[in-house]
Short mmCIF file of C-alpha atoms and ligand atoms in Angstrom, two decimals:
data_model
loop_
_atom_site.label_atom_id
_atom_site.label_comp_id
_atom_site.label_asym_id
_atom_site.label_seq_id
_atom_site.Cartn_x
_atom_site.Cartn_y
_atom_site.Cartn_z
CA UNK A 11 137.64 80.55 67.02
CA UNK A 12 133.91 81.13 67.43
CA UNK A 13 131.80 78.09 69.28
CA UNK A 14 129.96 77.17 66.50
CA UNK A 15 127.40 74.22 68.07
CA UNK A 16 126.90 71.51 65.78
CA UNK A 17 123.10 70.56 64.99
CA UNK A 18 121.31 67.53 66.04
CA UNK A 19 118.06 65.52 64.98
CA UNK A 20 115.25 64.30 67.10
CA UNK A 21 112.52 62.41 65.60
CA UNK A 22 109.21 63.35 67.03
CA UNK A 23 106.38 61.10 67.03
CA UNK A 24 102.54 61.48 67.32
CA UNK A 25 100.19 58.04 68.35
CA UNK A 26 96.74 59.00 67.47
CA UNK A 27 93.97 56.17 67.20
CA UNK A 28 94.08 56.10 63.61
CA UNK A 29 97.30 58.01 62.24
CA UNK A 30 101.29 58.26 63.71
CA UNK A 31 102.20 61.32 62.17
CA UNK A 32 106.22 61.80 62.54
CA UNK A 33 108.03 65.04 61.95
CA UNK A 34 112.09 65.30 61.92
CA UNK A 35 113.47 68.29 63.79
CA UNK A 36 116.77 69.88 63.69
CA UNK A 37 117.82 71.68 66.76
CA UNK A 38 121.27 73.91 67.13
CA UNK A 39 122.72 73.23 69.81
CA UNK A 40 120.41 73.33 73.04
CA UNK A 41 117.94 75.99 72.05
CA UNK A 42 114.97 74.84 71.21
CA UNK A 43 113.29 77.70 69.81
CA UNK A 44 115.76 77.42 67.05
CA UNK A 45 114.62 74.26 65.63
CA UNK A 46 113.45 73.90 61.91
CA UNK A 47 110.94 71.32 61.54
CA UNK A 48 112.06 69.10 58.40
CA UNK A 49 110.06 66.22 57.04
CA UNK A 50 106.72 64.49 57.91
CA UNK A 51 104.75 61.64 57.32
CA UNK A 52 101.32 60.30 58.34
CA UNK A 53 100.64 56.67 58.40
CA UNK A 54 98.30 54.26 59.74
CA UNK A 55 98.14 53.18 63.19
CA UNK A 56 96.56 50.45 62.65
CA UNK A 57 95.18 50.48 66.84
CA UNK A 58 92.97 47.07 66.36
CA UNK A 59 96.25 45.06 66.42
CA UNK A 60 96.15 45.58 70.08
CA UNK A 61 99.41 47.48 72.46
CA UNK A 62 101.98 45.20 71.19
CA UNK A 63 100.98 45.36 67.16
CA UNK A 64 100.93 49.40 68.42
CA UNK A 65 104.40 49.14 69.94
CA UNK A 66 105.80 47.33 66.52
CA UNK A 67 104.57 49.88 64.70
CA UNK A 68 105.82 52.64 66.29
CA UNK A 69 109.42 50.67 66.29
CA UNK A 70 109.00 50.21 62.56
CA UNK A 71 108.20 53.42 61.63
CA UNK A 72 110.59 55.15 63.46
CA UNK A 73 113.33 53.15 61.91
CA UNK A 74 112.01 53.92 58.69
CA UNK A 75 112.90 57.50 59.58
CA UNK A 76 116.11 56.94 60.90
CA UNK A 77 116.86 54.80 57.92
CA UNK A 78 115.47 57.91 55.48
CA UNK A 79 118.35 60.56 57.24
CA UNK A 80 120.71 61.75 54.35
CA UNK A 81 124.38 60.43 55.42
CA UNK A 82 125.32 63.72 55.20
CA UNK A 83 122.75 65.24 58.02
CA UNK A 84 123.49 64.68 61.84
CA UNK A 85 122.18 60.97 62.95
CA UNK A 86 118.72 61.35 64.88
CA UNK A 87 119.96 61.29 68.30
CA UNK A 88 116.72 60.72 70.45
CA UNK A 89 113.19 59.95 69.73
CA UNK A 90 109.98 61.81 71.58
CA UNK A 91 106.42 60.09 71.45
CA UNK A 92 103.27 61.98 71.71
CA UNK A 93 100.69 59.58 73.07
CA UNK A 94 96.54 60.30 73.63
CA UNK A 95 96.28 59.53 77.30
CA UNK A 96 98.16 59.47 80.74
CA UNK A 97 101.01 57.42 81.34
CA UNK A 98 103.73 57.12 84.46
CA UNK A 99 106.67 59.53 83.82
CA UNK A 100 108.62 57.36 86.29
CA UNK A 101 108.83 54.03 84.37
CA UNK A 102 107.28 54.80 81.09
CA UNK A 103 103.99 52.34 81.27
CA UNK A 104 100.66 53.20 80.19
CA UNK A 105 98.12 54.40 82.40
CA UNK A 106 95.04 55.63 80.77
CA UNK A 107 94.52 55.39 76.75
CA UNK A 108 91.22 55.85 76.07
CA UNK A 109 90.78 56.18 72.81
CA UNK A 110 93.10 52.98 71.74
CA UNK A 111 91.38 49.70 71.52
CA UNK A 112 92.77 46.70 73.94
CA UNK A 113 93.65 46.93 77.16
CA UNK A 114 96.83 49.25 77.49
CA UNK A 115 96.39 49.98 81.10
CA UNK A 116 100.13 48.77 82.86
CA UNK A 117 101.08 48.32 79.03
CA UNK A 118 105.11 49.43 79.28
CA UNK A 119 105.87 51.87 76.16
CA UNK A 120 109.35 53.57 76.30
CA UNK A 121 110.94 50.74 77.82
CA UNK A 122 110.38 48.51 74.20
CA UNK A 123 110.61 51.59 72.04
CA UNK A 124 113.79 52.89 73.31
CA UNK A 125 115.75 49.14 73.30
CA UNK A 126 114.37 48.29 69.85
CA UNK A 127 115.49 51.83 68.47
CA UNK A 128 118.88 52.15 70.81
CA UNK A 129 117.85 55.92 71.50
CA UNK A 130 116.71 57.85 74.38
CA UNK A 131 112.90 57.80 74.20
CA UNK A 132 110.39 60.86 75.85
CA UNK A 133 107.34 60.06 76.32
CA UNK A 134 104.96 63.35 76.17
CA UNK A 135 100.97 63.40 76.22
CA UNK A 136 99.89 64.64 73.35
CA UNK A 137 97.97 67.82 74.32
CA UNK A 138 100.93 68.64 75.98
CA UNK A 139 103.21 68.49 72.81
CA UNK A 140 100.56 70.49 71.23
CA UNK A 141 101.59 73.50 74.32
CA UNK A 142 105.13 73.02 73.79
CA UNK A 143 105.08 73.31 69.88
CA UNK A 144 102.54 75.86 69.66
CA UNK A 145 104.54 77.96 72.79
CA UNK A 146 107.83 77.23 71.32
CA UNK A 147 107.31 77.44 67.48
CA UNK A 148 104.34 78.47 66.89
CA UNK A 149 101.15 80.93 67.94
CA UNK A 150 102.53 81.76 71.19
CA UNK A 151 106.18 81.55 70.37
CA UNK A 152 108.08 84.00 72.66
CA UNK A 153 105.36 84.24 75.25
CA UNK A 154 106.54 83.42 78.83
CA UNK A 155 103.24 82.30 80.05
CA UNK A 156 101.27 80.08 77.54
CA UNK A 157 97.80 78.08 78.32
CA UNK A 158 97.02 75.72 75.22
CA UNK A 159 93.74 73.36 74.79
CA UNK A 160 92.87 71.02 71.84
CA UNK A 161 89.13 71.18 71.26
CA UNK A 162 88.00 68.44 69.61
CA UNK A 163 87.54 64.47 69.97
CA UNK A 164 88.12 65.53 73.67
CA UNK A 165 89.68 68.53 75.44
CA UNK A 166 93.08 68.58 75.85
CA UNK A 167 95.65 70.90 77.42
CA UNK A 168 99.21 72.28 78.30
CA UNK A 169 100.89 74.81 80.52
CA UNK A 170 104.03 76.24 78.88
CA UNK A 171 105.95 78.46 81.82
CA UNK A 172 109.48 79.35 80.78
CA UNK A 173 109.27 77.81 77.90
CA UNK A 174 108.43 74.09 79.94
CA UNK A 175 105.99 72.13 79.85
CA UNK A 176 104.51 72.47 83.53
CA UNK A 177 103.62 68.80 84.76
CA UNK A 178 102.97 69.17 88.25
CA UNK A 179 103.19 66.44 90.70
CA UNK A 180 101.45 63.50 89.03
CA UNK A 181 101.83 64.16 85.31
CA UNK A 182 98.40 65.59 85.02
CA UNK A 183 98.77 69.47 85.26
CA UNK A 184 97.20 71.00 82.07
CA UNK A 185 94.26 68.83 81.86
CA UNK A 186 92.02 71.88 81.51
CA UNK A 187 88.96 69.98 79.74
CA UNK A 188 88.46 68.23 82.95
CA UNK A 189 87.92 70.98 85.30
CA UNK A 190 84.10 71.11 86.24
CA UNK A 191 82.00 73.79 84.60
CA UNK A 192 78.95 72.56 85.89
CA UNK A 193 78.74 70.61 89.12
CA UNK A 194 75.48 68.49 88.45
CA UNK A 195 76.36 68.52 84.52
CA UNK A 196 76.44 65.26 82.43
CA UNK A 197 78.87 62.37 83.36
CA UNK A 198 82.88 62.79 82.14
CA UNK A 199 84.70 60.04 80.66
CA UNK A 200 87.25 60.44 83.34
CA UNK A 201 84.34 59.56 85.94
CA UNK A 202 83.41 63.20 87.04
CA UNK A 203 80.07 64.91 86.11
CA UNK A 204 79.82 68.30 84.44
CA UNK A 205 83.56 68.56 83.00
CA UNK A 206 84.23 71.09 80.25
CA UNK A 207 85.05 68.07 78.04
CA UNK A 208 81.76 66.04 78.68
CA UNK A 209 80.09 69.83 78.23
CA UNK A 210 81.82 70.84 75.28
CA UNK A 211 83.56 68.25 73.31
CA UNK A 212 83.26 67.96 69.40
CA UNK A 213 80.69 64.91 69.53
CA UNK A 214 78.48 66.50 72.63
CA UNK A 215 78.54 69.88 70.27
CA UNK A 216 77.17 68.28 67.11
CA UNK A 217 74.33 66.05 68.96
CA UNK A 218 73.06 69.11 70.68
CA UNK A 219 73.07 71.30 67.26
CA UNK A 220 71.56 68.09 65.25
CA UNK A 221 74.75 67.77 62.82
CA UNK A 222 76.97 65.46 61.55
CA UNK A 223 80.36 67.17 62.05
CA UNK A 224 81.97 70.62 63.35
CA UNK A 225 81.95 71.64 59.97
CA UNK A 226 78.18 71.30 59.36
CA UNK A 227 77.61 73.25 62.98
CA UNK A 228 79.58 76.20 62.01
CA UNK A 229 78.04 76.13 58.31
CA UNK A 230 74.65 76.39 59.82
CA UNK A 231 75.04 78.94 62.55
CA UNK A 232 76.81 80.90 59.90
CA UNK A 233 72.98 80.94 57.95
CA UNK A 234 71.75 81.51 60.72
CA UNK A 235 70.75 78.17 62.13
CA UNK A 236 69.29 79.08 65.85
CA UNK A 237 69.89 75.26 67.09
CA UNK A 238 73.31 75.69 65.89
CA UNK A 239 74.38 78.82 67.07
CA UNK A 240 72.62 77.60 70.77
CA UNK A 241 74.73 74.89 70.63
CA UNK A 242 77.74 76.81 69.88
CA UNK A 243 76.92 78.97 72.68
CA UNK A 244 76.47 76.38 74.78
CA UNK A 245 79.57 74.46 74.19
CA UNK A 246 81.77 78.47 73.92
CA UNK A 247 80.39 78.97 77.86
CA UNK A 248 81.77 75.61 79.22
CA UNK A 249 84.98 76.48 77.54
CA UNK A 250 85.04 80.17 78.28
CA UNK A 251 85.20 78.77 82.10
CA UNK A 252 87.85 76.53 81.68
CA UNK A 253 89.83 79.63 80.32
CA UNK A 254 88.88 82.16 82.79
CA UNK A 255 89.83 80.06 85.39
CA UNK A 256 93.58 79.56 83.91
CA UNK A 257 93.55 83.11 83.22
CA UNK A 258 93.12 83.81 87.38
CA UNK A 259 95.16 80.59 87.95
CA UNK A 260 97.64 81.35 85.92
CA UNK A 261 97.92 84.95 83.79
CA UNK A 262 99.19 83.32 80.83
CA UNK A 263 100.28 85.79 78.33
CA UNK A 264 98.39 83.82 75.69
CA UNK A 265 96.13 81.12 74.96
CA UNK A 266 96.30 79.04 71.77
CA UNK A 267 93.25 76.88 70.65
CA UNK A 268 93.64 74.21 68.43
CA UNK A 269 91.58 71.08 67.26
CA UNK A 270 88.83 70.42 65.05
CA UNK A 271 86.43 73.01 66.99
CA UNK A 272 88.91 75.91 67.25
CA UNK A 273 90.31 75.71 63.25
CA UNK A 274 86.41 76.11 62.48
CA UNK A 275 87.41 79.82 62.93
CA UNK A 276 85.70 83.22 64.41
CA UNK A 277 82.31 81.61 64.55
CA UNK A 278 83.19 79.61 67.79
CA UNK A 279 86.45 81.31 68.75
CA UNK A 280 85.00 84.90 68.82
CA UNK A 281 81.91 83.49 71.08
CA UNK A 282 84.30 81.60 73.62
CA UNK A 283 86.26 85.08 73.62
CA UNK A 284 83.28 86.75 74.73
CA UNK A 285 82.67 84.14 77.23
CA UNK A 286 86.27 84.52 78.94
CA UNK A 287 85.86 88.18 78.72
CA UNK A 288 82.32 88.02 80.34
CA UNK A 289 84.11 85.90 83.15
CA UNK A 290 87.70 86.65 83.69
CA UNK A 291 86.90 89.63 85.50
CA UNK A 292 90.11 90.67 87.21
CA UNK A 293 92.09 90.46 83.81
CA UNK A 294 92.50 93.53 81.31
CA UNK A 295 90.23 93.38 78.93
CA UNK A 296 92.94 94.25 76.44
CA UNK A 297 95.21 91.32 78.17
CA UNK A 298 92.75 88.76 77.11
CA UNK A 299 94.07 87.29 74.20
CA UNK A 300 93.04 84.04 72.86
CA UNK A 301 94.52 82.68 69.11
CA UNK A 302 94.10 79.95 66.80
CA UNK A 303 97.37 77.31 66.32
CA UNK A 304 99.50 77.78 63.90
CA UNK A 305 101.13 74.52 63.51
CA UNK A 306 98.46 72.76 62.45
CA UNK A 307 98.12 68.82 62.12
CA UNK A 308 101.79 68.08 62.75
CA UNK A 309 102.23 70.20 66.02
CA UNK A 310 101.68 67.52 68.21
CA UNK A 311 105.10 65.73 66.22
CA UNK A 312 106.69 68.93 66.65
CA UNK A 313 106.49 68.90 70.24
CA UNK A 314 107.27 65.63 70.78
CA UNK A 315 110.79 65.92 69.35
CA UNK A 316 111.24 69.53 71.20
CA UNK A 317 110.72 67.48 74.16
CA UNK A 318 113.15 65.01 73.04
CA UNK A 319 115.46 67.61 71.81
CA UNK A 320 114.78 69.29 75.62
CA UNK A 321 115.79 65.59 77.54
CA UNK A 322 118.95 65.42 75.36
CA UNK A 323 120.09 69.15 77.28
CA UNK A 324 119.26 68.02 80.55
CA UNK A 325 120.95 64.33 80.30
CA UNK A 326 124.16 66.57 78.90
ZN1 ZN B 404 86.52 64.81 83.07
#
């Protein structure tokens, strides 16, 4: 009789300062790359009730979830939690959230999520799950080598090799918004000066092009705006480093951009192209080849239950 591998749900989960967007996944088996994403939701965070009002949340709306799974569907079997910051892979405890109010620094997360729930728990950071989605299911499915950064709030980013999220030593590997583009340049919130992130990131990109929002820079350099389209360029050279050095680093086969800055299309993709091409000067021109997500808003869920779905293989 043929091994026919019975499917199994994961329940990914993404912690963002003001939304927890969830996404159900069903996996065959242990390959990942055959996983339909199901469901989703998107509700509050509600981050001003402090770690432990966070922590309750998460619990709450995760059993909602498991609670929601048709009796006839395969019980979700292990939880993964995308969260904005750095946090020990060892025991599960916050490190660095910057971008949640209270202090969550020491602030144990898996450990509470995982005994209120009675599932495995993975913790993932969230530009990370945005690599492993985006490598596994979406823009760079396939690709062996993948290099991923979120432009937007901040900088985010992921190495995919193998189809694994590459961690390195201390959890940080990936973090390509904080390499330095410019060694005297403004100070970084992670307490370095000149940082792609501090250099590029959506807020620094609007002040310097006199706009509200991404949306109003692109709309004006598209008429034409010269203080936009400087500020673009600006912003698409500080970037266009922290690419060209993964692409001598690393060769990835692809990069994916995603985030507010990089769904504002060609306006700022093509110019950060051109900056990576201008640079990257020991790769093929032809090799160079730099896409927008496909995912969109949930990927970060998405690759928060692969890596959930990916823990439940290796604890086998
Ligand atoms: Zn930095």
């Amino acid at each position: 009789m043929p091994h026919s591998p019975a499917p199994r749900r994961v329940l990914g989960l993404d912690l963002g300062g003001t939304n927890i967007k969830t996404t159900v996944l069903e996996v065959a088996d242990s390959d990942v790359t055959s996983a339909r994403h199901l469901d989703g939701t998107t509700v509050a965070t509600y981050a001003t009730r402090g770690p432990g009002g966070v922590i309750d949340r998460l619990v709450e709306v995760a059993q909602e979830a498991i609670a929601a799974t048709p009796a006839a569907a395969p019980p979700i079997a292990a939880v993964g939690l995308g969260i904005p910051g750095l946090f020990d892979h060892g025991s599960g405890v916050a490190q660095l959230l910057p971008n949640l109010p209270g202090d969550w620094d020491g602030q144990p997360i898996r450990g509470p999520i995982a005994a209120a729930l009675g599932l495995p728990v993975t913790l993932i950071n969230d530009a990370r799950a945005f690599a492993l989605a985006e490598g596994t299911l979406g823009a760079a499915r396939g690709c062996p080598t993948v290099v991923c950064l979120t432009l937007g709030t901040g900088i985010g980013g992921g190495v995919l090799i193998d189809g694994e999220v590459r961690l390195g030593a201390f959890g940080t590997a990936g973090e390509l918004g904080h390499q330095t583009a410019d060694p005297d340049g403004a100070r970084c919130g992670c307490g370095n000066r000149g940082c792609v992130e501090a250099l590029a990131q959506a807020s620094v990109l609007c002040a310097q092009a006199g706009r509200g929002s991404v949306e109003e820079v692109v709309a004006a350099a598209d008429a034409g705006d010269e203080r936009a389209l400087a500020a673009i360029a600006r912003a698409a050279d500080a970037i266009g480093i922290a690419i060209a050095n993964a692409y001598h680093v690393l060769g990835p086969d692809r990069v994916v951009l995603g985030g507010g800055i990089a769904t504002a299309g060609d306006t700022i993709l093509e110019p950060i192209r051109e900056a990576v091409r201008r640079r990257a000067t020991l790769v093929p021109r032809r090799g160079i080849d730099i896409v927008p997500a496909e995912l969109g808003a949930r990927a970060g869920a998405i690759g928060a239950g692969i890596a959930a779905a990916q823990a439940l293989v290796r604890a086998r």
